[in-house]
Amino acid sequence: MQLYNYFRSSASYRVRIALALKGLEYDYIPVHLTRNEQFKESYAALSPARLVPLLRDGESIVTQSLAIVEYLDELHPQPPLLPGDATARARIRALALDVACEIHPLNNLRVLRYLVNDLKVSEDDKNRWYLHWVETGLEAVEQQLATHPGTGRFCHGDAPTLADVVLVPQIHNAKRMDCRLDHVPTVMRIFEACMGLDAFAKTQPSACPDAA
């Protein structure tokens, strides 16, 4: 397998975590987003959306981080990232989507670039935009985690699931951007539990070969 990804991309980090949890070997192929390597024709031929991550598995090419993670989970079901019955799996997916759909898209690099370069938003206003969507979005996640009996050591029970795979990269970005996190104690407790596992710690951005 080959994983095209960028060390600082939270979507890429999700897939690195999943691969590590599954114990799967892969070739790490960096696509440096701030150097616009995603716009090269060689990469665009693989990913028309010019986004990372992208997984090449033999003849199969899979894009979109959540689709990649579920693809890996179907082909390599142990340990399961979507365990339990239909209700449990729906909750896990909902928590993952609360981050992947409601927080992350508003704050990824291409959106921030558009705010500054096209809409001429100031750097201060751009940062306020980022903080607002991350902090309010994580507050909603916190309420769901803190009040649901399914929450255990991790987002759902006592083993990492898809929800944790998506949550942890968002917290890394939030910390890097100095977002307020003292209002989400359950989120941060789960984050620390995840970071105690090699699959999360050894795939974090600072540990990647293209980190610079």
XYZ file of N, CA and C in Angstrom:
636
model
N 0.836 -1.196 0.000
C 0.000 0.000 0.000
C 0.872 1.247 0.000
N 0.344 2.288 -0.623
C 1.000 3.589 -0.638
C 0.022 4.626 -0.096
N 0.496 5.460 0.814
C -0.332 6.536 1.357
C 0.267 7.870 0.942
N -0.472 8.588 0.101
C -0.107 9.950 -0.270
C -0.708 10.860 0.787
N 0.152 11.603 1.481
C -0.371 12.416 2.578
C 0.596 13.532 2.930
N 0.146 14.410 3.797
C 0.937 15.552 4.269
C 0.966 15.498 5.783
N 2.138 15.692 6.360
C 2.299 15.470 7.799
C 1.348 16.305 8.637
N 1.022 17.508 8.206
C 0.203 18.398 9.019
C -1.286 18.288 8.704
N -1.634 17.525 7.709
C -3.037 17.330 7.351
C -3.710 16.430 8.378
N -4.767 16.946 9.014
C -5.459 16.126 10.009
C -6.168 14.949 9.352
N -6.643 15.125 8.118
C -7.272 14.010 7.412
C -6.260 12.902 7.144
N -5.037 13.286 6.803
C -3.982 12.293 6.592
C -3.629 11.578 7.892
N -3.574 12.338 8.972
C -3.250 11.765 10.276
C -4.270 10.700 10.658
N -5.544 10.914 10.324
C -6.569 9.905 10.624
C -6.187 8.554 10.005
N -5.770 8.596 8.750
C -5.464 7.351 8.049
C -4.195 6.717 8.611
N -3.212 7.534 8.950
C -1.998 6.977 9.559
C -2.323 6.258 10.861
N -3.215 6.835 11.660
C -3.622 6.186 12.913
C -4.283 4.844 12.612
N -5.220 4.848 11.677
C -5.944 3.614 11.357
C -4.996 2.530 10.862
N -4.069 2.887 10.002
C -3.087 1.915 9.515
C -2.262 1.355 10.661
N -1.888 2.223 11.597
C -1.087 1.776 12.736
C -1.899 0.877 13.664
N -3.143 1.230 13.920
C -3.992 0.389 14.761
C -4.172 -1.001 14.153
N -4.226 -1.047 12.826
C -4.392 -2.328 12.134
C -3.062 -3.068 11.955
N -1.945 -2.394 12.253
C -0.643 -3.022 12.078
C -0.271 -3.231 10.626
N -0.701 -2.323 9.747
C -0.484 -2.462 8.318
C 0.723 -1.651 7.850
N 1.549 -2.269 7.023
C 2.709 -1.600 6.446
C 2.295 -0.832 5.188
N 2.974 0.285 4.950
C 2.666 1.071 3.757
C 3.857 1.971 3.425
N 3.899 2.425 2.193
C 4.897 3.400 1.767
C 4.335 4.793 1.996
N 5.128 5.615 2.655
C 4.723 6.988 2.976
C 5.168 7.892 1.829
N 4.210 8.489 1.137
C 4.527 9.378 0.016
C 4.034 10.782 0.359
N 4.956 11.712 0.612
C 4.534 13.059 1.014
C 4.030 13.891 -0.159
N 2.969 14.644 0.102
C 2.452 15.645 -0.823
C 2.380 16.943 -0.032
N 3.308 17.843 -0.272
C 3.442 19.033 0.577
C 2.434 20.094 0.147
N 1.423 20.307 0.971
C 0.326 21.195 0.595
C 0.741 22.658 0.535
N 1.572 23.113 1.453
C 1.941 24.531 1.436
C 2.883 24.864 0.283
N 3.473 23.836 -0.329
C 4.276 24.032 -1.548
C 3.461 23.741 -2.804
N 2.168 23.513 -2.611
C 1.228 23.297 -3.723
C 1.539 22.052 -4.550
N 2.142 21.057 -3.923
C 2.445 19.829 -4.660
C 1.177 19.072 -5.059
N 0.068 19.355 -4.375
C -1.195 18.687 -4.715
C -1.722 19.127 -6.079
N -1.201 20.230 -6.615
C -1.663 20.731 -7.907
C -0.834 20.225 -9.081
N 0.205 19.469 -8.809
C 0.987 18.896 -9.901
C 0.119 17.934 -10.703
N 0.330 17.917 -12.014
C -0.498 17.079 -12.875
C -0.360 15.599 -12.540
N 0.818 15.183 -12.091
C 1.020 13.777 -11.749
C 0.130 13.355 -10.587
N -0.070 14.277 -9.624
C -0.942 13.953 -8.505
C -2.413 14.145 -8.878
N -2.692 15.172 -9.660
C -4.075 15.415 -10.082
C -4.621 14.238 -10.884
N -3.744 13.515 -11.576
C -4.190 12.333 -12.321
C -4.701 11.249 -11.392
N -4.188 11.228 -10.152
C -4.661 10.264 -9.166
C -5.849 10.813 -8.386
N -5.777 12.100 -8.038
C -6.798 12.729 -7.199
C -7.333 13.972 -7.892
N -8.423 13.850 -8.649
C -8.974 15.029 -9.330
C -9.310 16.176 -8.380
N -9.662 15.858 -7.140
C -9.973 16.902 -6.155
C -8.716 17.570 -5.625
N -7.537 16.970 -5.905
C -6.254 17.511 -5.460
C -6.194 17.659 -3.942
N -6.685 16.623 -3.275
C -6.700 16.603 -1.821
C -5.911 15.403 -1.317
N -5.475 15.483 -0.093
C -4.907 14.332 0.608
C -5.848 13.996 1.763
N -5.809 12.729 2.190
C -4.952 11.624 1.779
C -5.534 10.866 0.591
N -4.660 10.023 0.027
C -5.060 9.083 -1.011
C -4.329 7.779 -0.744
N -5.062 6.683 -0.775
C -4.485 5.366 -0.545
C -4.521 4.569 -1.842
N -3.352 4.068 -2.233
C -3.280 3.136 -3.365
C -2.998 1.746 -2.801
N -3.916 0.846 -3.058
C -3.799 -0.526 -2.559
C -3.908 -1.458 -3.751
N -2.758 -1.849 -4.308
C -2.785 -2.624 -5.536
C -3.380 -1.801 -6.657
N -4.459 -2.300 -7.257
C -5.130 -1.573 -8.336
C -6.190 -0.599 -7.812
N -6.444 -0.642 -6.527
C -7.491 0.209 -5.941
C -6.912 1.545 -5.499
N -7.624 2.612 -5.812
C -7.284 3.946 -5.327
C -8.484 4.457 -4.535
N -8.240 4.816 -3.285
C -9.316 5.268 -2.399
C -8.971 6.655 -1.885
N -9.921 7.575 -1.972
C -9.749 8.930 -1.461
C -10.749 9.186 -0.344
N -10.601 10.327 0.299
C -11.410 10.753 1.446
C -11.082 9.894 2.669
N -10.623 10.561 3.713
C -10.066 9.847 4.867
C -11.051 8.876 5.510
N -12.308 9.272 5.676
C -13.246 8.356 6.327
C -13.545 7.152 5.444
N -13.595 7.367 4.136
C -13.791 6.239 3.225
C -12.599 5.302 3.280
N -11.401 5.869 3.377
C -10.194 5.040 3.472
C -10.217 4.221 4.754
N -10.550 4.859 5.869
C -10.558 4.150 7.150
C -11.586 3.022 7.135
N -12.773 3.283 6.603
C -13.772 2.211 6.545
C -13.363 1.114 5.563
N -12.692 1.474 4.483
C -12.144 0.480 3.551
C -11.165 -0.433 4.276
N -10.251 0.162 5.046
C -9.284 -0.634 5.803
C -9.984 -1.508 6.832
N -11.030 -0.971 7.460
C -11.735 -1.719 8.497
C -12.477 -2.924 7.899
N -12.976 -2.773 6.684
C -13.672 -3.893 6.048
C -12.692 -4.981 5.615
N -11.532 -4.573 5.098
C -10.561 -5.558 4.625
C -9.753 -6.181 5.759
N -9.566 -5.415 6.835
C -8.757 -5.868 7.970
C -9.553 -5.592 9.248
N -10.506 -6.439 9.563
C -11.494 -6.129 10.606
C -10.989 -6.146 12.043
N -9.747 -6.547 12.273
C -9.236 -6.564 13.641
C -8.063 -5.598 13.796
N -8.082 -4.798 14.836
C -9.202 -4.553 15.750
C -10.270 -3.704 15.066
N -11.529 -3.916 15.402
C -12.603 -3.199 14.717
C -12.650 -1.728 15.109
N -12.797 -0.863 14.121
C -12.952 0.567 14.378
C -14.417 0.985 14.396
N -15.295 0.064 14.000
C -16.743 0.284 14.079
C -17.374 -0.936 14.733
N -17.165 -1.095 16.028
C -17.680 -2.276 16.731
C -19.140 -2.120 17.141
N -19.683 -3.203 17.673
C -21.002 -3.143 18.284
C -22.139 -3.306 17.300
N -23.333 -2.977 17.775
C -24.533 -3.113 16.959
C -24.740 -1.860 16.109
N -25.837 -1.830 15.379
C -26.097 -0.709 14.470
C -26.164 0.621 15.214
N -26.744 0.614 16.419
C -26.849 1.847 17.190
C -25.474 2.346 17.619
N -24.622 1.443 18.074
C -23.266 1.823 18.483
C -22.482 2.366 17.304
N -22.583 1.686 16.172
C -21.844 2.144 14.995
C -22.351 3.499 14.509
N -23.646 3.726 14.614
C -24.198 5.022 14.226
C -23.657 6.125 15.135
N -23.568 5.845 16.434
C -23.031 6.854 17.360
C -21.571 7.159 17.036
N -20.779 6.121 16.774
C -19.365 6.310 16.458
C -19.211 7.138 15.189
N -19.995 6.806 14.174
C -19.933 7.575 12.925
C -20.370 9.017 13.150
N -21.413 9.217 13.951
C -21.900 10.575 14.207
C -20.837 11.417 14.901
N -20.144 10.845 15.888
C -19.073 11.580 16.558
C -17.958 11.923 15.582
N -17.612 10.963 14.725
C -16.572 11.229 13.733
C -17.003 12.330 12.771
N -18.254 12.295 12.351
C -18.740 13.295 11.408
C -18.900 14.660 12.046
N -19.144 14.704 13.359
C -19.202 15.995 14.050
C -17.887 16.756 13.895
N -16.800 16.029 13.796
C -15.495 16.659 13.580
C -15.211 16.793 12.091
N -15.362 15.690 11.361
C -14.941 15.659 9.961
C -15.805 16.530 9.049
N -17.069 16.739 9.416
C -17.975 17.524 8.569
C -18.316 18.894 9.132
N -18.334 19.022 10.453
C -18.801 20.271 11.064
C -17.673 21.194 11.523
N -16.477 20.658 11.741
C -15.356 21.479 12.205
C -14.279 21.586 11.131
N -13.752 20.450 10.724
C -12.583 20.424 9.851
C -12.751 21.175 8.523
N -13.853 21.001 7.783
C -13.925 21.655 6.467
C -13.875 23.177 6.529
N -14.312 23.751 7.634
C -14.321 25.207 7.756
C -12.933 25.781 8.032
N -11.987 24.916 8.355
C -10.692 25.408 8.821
C -9.504 24.771 8.113
N -9.753 24.077 6.995
C -8.604 23.488 6.323
C -7.880 24.536 5.480
N -6.745 24.162 4.934
C -5.840 25.134 4.319
C -6.483 25.890 3.172
N -7.227 25.204 2.316
C -7.779 25.896 1.154
C -8.840 26.916 1.540
N -9.591 26.650 2.624
C -10.576 27.622 3.097
C -9.875 28.837 3.686
N -8.857 28.607 4.505
C -8.128 29.721 5.110
C -7.429 30.561 4.048
N -6.886 29.900 3.027
C -6.263 30.645 1.931
C -7.291 31.496 1.194
N -8.484 30.955 0.985
C -9.522 31.711 0.286
C -9.952 32.933 1.099
N -10.075 32.743 2.405
C -10.452 33.869 3.262
C -9.450 35.018 3.136
N -8.171 34.674 3.141
C -7.123 35.700 3.134
C -6.860 36.232 1.728
N -6.693 35.328 0.760
C -6.253 35.744 -0.568
C -7.374 36.298 -1.436
N -8.576 35.737 -1.320
C -9.674 36.163 -2.188
C -10.628 37.141 -1.500
N -10.964 36.855 -0.253
C -11.892 37.735 0.463
C -11.184 38.837 1.234
N -9.843 38.783 1.240
C -9.015 39.819 1.874
C -9.307 39.974 3.367
N -9.605 38.858 4.016
C -9.795 38.859 5.466
C -8.437 39.041 6.130
N -8.395 39.815 7.200
C -7.127 40.045 7.891
C -6.670 38.777 8.600
N -5.396 38.740 8.931
C -4.860 37.591 9.646
C -5.556 37.407 10.984
N -5.841 38.504 11.677
C -6.534 38.408 12.962
C -7.945 37.853 12.796
N -8.658 38.320 11.782
C -10.010 37.833 11.557
C -10.007 36.369 11.122
N -9.013 35.995 10.317
C -8.892 34.589 9.926
C -8.699 33.711 11.151
N -7.846 34.148 12.069
C -7.602 33.372 13.289
C -8.849 33.303 14.161
N -9.607 34.404 14.219
C -10.861 34.376 14.982
C -11.842 33.398 14.359
N -11.899 33.363 13.047
C -12.734 32.380 12.335
C -12.361 30.971 12.774
N -11.076 30.679 12.720
C -10.583 29.346 13.067
C -10.963 28.994 14.501
N -10.676 29.879 15.451
C -10.957 29.601 16.853
C -12.447 29.387 17.095
N -13.269 30.207 16.456
C -14.719 30.093 16.681
C -15.228 28.719 16.299
N -14.903 28.253 15.103
C -15.475 26.998 14.626
C -14.905 25.792 15.344
N -13.649 25.853 15.717
C -13.062 24.735 16.457
C -13.615 24.687 17.876
N -13.606 25.811 18.561
C -14.022 25.819 19.962
C -15.505 25.498 20.129
N -16.356 26.066 19.285
C -17.785 25.764 19.410
C -18.089 24.347 18.939
N -17.394 23.894 17.913
C -17.604 22.533 17.440
C -17.195 21.497 18.465
N -16.057 21.702 19.098
C -15.609 20.757 20.122
C -16.513 20.799 21.351
N -17.111 21.945 21.622
C -18.053 22.019 22.744
C -19.242 21.090 22.505
N -19.724 21.027 21.268
C -20.827 20.113 20.945
C -20.394 18.662 21.106
N -19.167 18.346 20.687
C -18.641 16.990 20.869
C -18.523 16.668 22.350
N -18.040 17.615 23.126
C -17.894 17.427 24.574
C -19.228 17.067 25.212
N -20.278 17.783 24.856
C -21.585 17.521 25.457
C -22.056 16.102 25.150
N -21.805 15.633 23.948
C -22.212 14.279 23.596
C -21.395 13.224 24.323
N -20.109 13.481 24.472
C -19.254 12.525 25.167
C -19.521 12.512 26.668
N -19.707 13.687 27.246
C -19.826 13.792 28.698
C -21.137 13.238 29.229
N -22.164 13.199 28.394
C -23.489 12.822 28.883
C -23.954 11.451 28.401
N -23.163 10.781 27.569
C -23.616 9.506 26.992
C -23.002 8.330 27.738
N -23.798 7.343 28.119
C -23.264 6.200 28.862
C -22.303 5.339 28.041
N -22.308 5.501 26.716
C -21.403 4.716 25.889
C -19.958 5.178 25.944
N -19.743 6.399 26.449
C -18.387 6.920 26.555
C -17.631 6.174 27.651
N -16.451 5.705 27.321
C -15.613 5.016 28.300
C -14.251 5.657 28.358
N -13.222 4.847 28.341
C -11.867 5.403 28.294
C -11.663 6.186 26.997
N -12.334 5.715 25.931
C -12.262 6.376 24.641
C -13.645 6.898 24.267
N -13.803 7.369 23.048
C -15.073 7.983 22.666
C -16.253 7.027 22.813
N -16.018 5.750 22.506
C -17.085 4.759 22.654
C -16.464 3.497 23.244
N -16.641 3.332 24.525
C -16.109 2.147 25.185
C -14.639 2.279 25.542
N -13.973 1.162 25.669
C -12.605 1.140 26.192
C -11.572 0.709 25.164
N -11.900 0.881 23.894
C -10.945 0.654 22.811
C -11.151 1.750 21.767
N -10.101 2.155 21.076
C -10.246 3.224 20.076
C -11.168 2.812 18.936
N -11.923 3.765 18.447
C -12.819 3.556 17.317
C -12.584 4.654 16.285
N -13.388 4.614 15.235
C -13.326 5.650 14.211
C -13.452 7.045 14.822
N -14.261 7.192 15.850
C -14.447 8.500 16.485
C -13.139 9.035 17.051
N -12.351 8.188 17.694
C -11.066 8.618 18.248
C -10.066 8.933 17.137
N -10.109 8.126 16.078
C -9.223 8.330 14.932
C -9.426 9.713 14.331
N -10.650 10.210 14.353
C -10.958 11.526 13.796
C -10.745 12.638 14.824
N -11.043 12.380 16.077
C -10.954 13.416 17.106
C -9.518 13.855 17.363
N -8.617 12.910 17.504
C -7.245 13.239 17.918
C -6.555 14.206 16.963
N -6.598 14.015 15.639
C -5.959 14.998 14.754
C -6.538 16.400 14.887
N -7.843 16.496 15.154
C -8.437 17.813 15.332
C -7.889 18.511 16.575
N -7.653 17.745 17.630
C -7.090 18.338 18.840
C -5.651 18.777 18.604
N -4.898 18.005 17.844
C -3.533 18.434 17.504
C -3.558 19.778 16.794
N -4.451 19.934 15.836
C -4.558 21.216 15.139
C -5.013 22.321 16.077
N -5.958 22.014 16.946
C -6.448 23.013 17.890
C -5.334 23.500 18.817
N -4.510 22.580 19.270
C -3.402 22.960 20.136
C -2.387 23.805 19.372
N -2.137 23.442 18.134
C -1.166 24.192 17.327
C -1.641 25.627 17.089
N -2.958 25.813 16.997
C -3.525 27.135 16.738
C -3.948 27.850 18.016
N -3.557 27.305 19.179
C -3.835 27.933 20.483
C -5.330 28.113 20.748
N -6.126 27.138 20.347
C -7.549 27.175 20.668
C -7.749 26.905 22.163
N -8.831 27.441 22.702
C -9.190 27.167 24.089
C -9.700 25.739 24.186
N -9.184 24.993 25.155
C -9.574 23.594 25.307
C -9.970 23.244 26.738
N -9.942 24.225 27.630
C -10.292 23.926 29.016
C -11.791 23.701 29.203
N -12.587 24.034 28.177
C -14.042 23.845 28.269
C -14.478 22.466 27.780
N -13.493 21.620 27.387
C -13.839 20.285 26.879
C -13.019 19.222 27.630
N -13.251 19.063 28.921
C -12.426 18.147 29.714
C -12.555 16.682 29.303
N -13.745 16.259 28.909
C -13.908 14.865 28.485
C -13.151 14.617 27.182
N -13.253 15.549 26.274
C -12.497 15.455 25.018
C -11.012 15.328 25.308
N -10.502 16.154 26.204
C -9.066 16.154 26.475
C -8.638 14.908 27.242
N -9.513 14.384 28.077
C -9.190 13.125 28.774
C -9.039 12.004 27.757
N -9.945 11.960 26.790
C -9.887 10.936 25.748
C -8.658 11.151 24.860
N -8.360 12.385 24.544
C -7.164 12.698 23.754
C -5.911 12.158 24.429
N -5.784 12.388 25.724
C -4.598 11.911 26.450
C -4.546 10.388 26.470
N -5.697 9.742 26.606
C -5.724 8.282 26.580
C -5.252 7.761 25.225
N -5.702 8.412 24.161
C -5.273 8.006 22.820
C -3.773 8.204 22.635
N -3.263 9.334 23.092
C -1.854 9.637 22.880
C -0.942 8.733 23.701
N -1.510 7.984 24.619
C -0.738 6.976 25.342
C -0.523 5.705 24.535
N -1.140 5.626 23.352
C -0.991 4.466 22.476
C -0.053 4.798 21.329
N 0.797 3.845 20.968
C 1.771 4.070 19.896
C 1.105 4.434 18.575
N -0.051 3.847 18.301
C -0.707 4.097 17.019
C -1.033 5.570 16.821
N -1.280 6.281 17.898
C -1.560 7.717 17.831
C -0.278 8.535 17.980
N 0.570 8.138 18.921
C 1.765 8.928 19.228
C 2.810 8.856 18.121
N 3.017 7.675 17.551
C 4.092 7.496 16.580
C 3.706 7.884 15.162
N 2.447 8.287 14.962
C 2.013 8.760 13.658
C 1.657 10.241 13.671
N 1.859 10.900 14.803
C 1.517 12.315 14.895
C 2.397 13.152 13.950
N 1.971 14.349 13.621
C 2.684 15.147 12.620
C 4.184 15.288 12.869
N 4.578 15.545 14.108
C 6.002 15.774 14.385
C 6.845 14.528 14.167
N 6.217 13.355 14.112
C 6.952 12.103 13.912
C 7.052 11.690 12.450
N 6.444 12.471 11.541
C 6.408 12.096 10.143
C 7.714 12.449 9.426
N 8.066 11.685 8.397
C 9.318 11.953 7.694
C 9.360 13.285 6.955
N 8.209 13.845 6.593
C 8.202 15.123 5.892
C 7.995 16.308 6.826
N 7.980 16.074 8.127
C 7.818 17.182 9.084
C 9.041 18.081 9.024
N 8.788 19.349 8.810
C 9.900 20.302 8.706
C 9.386 21.712 8.957
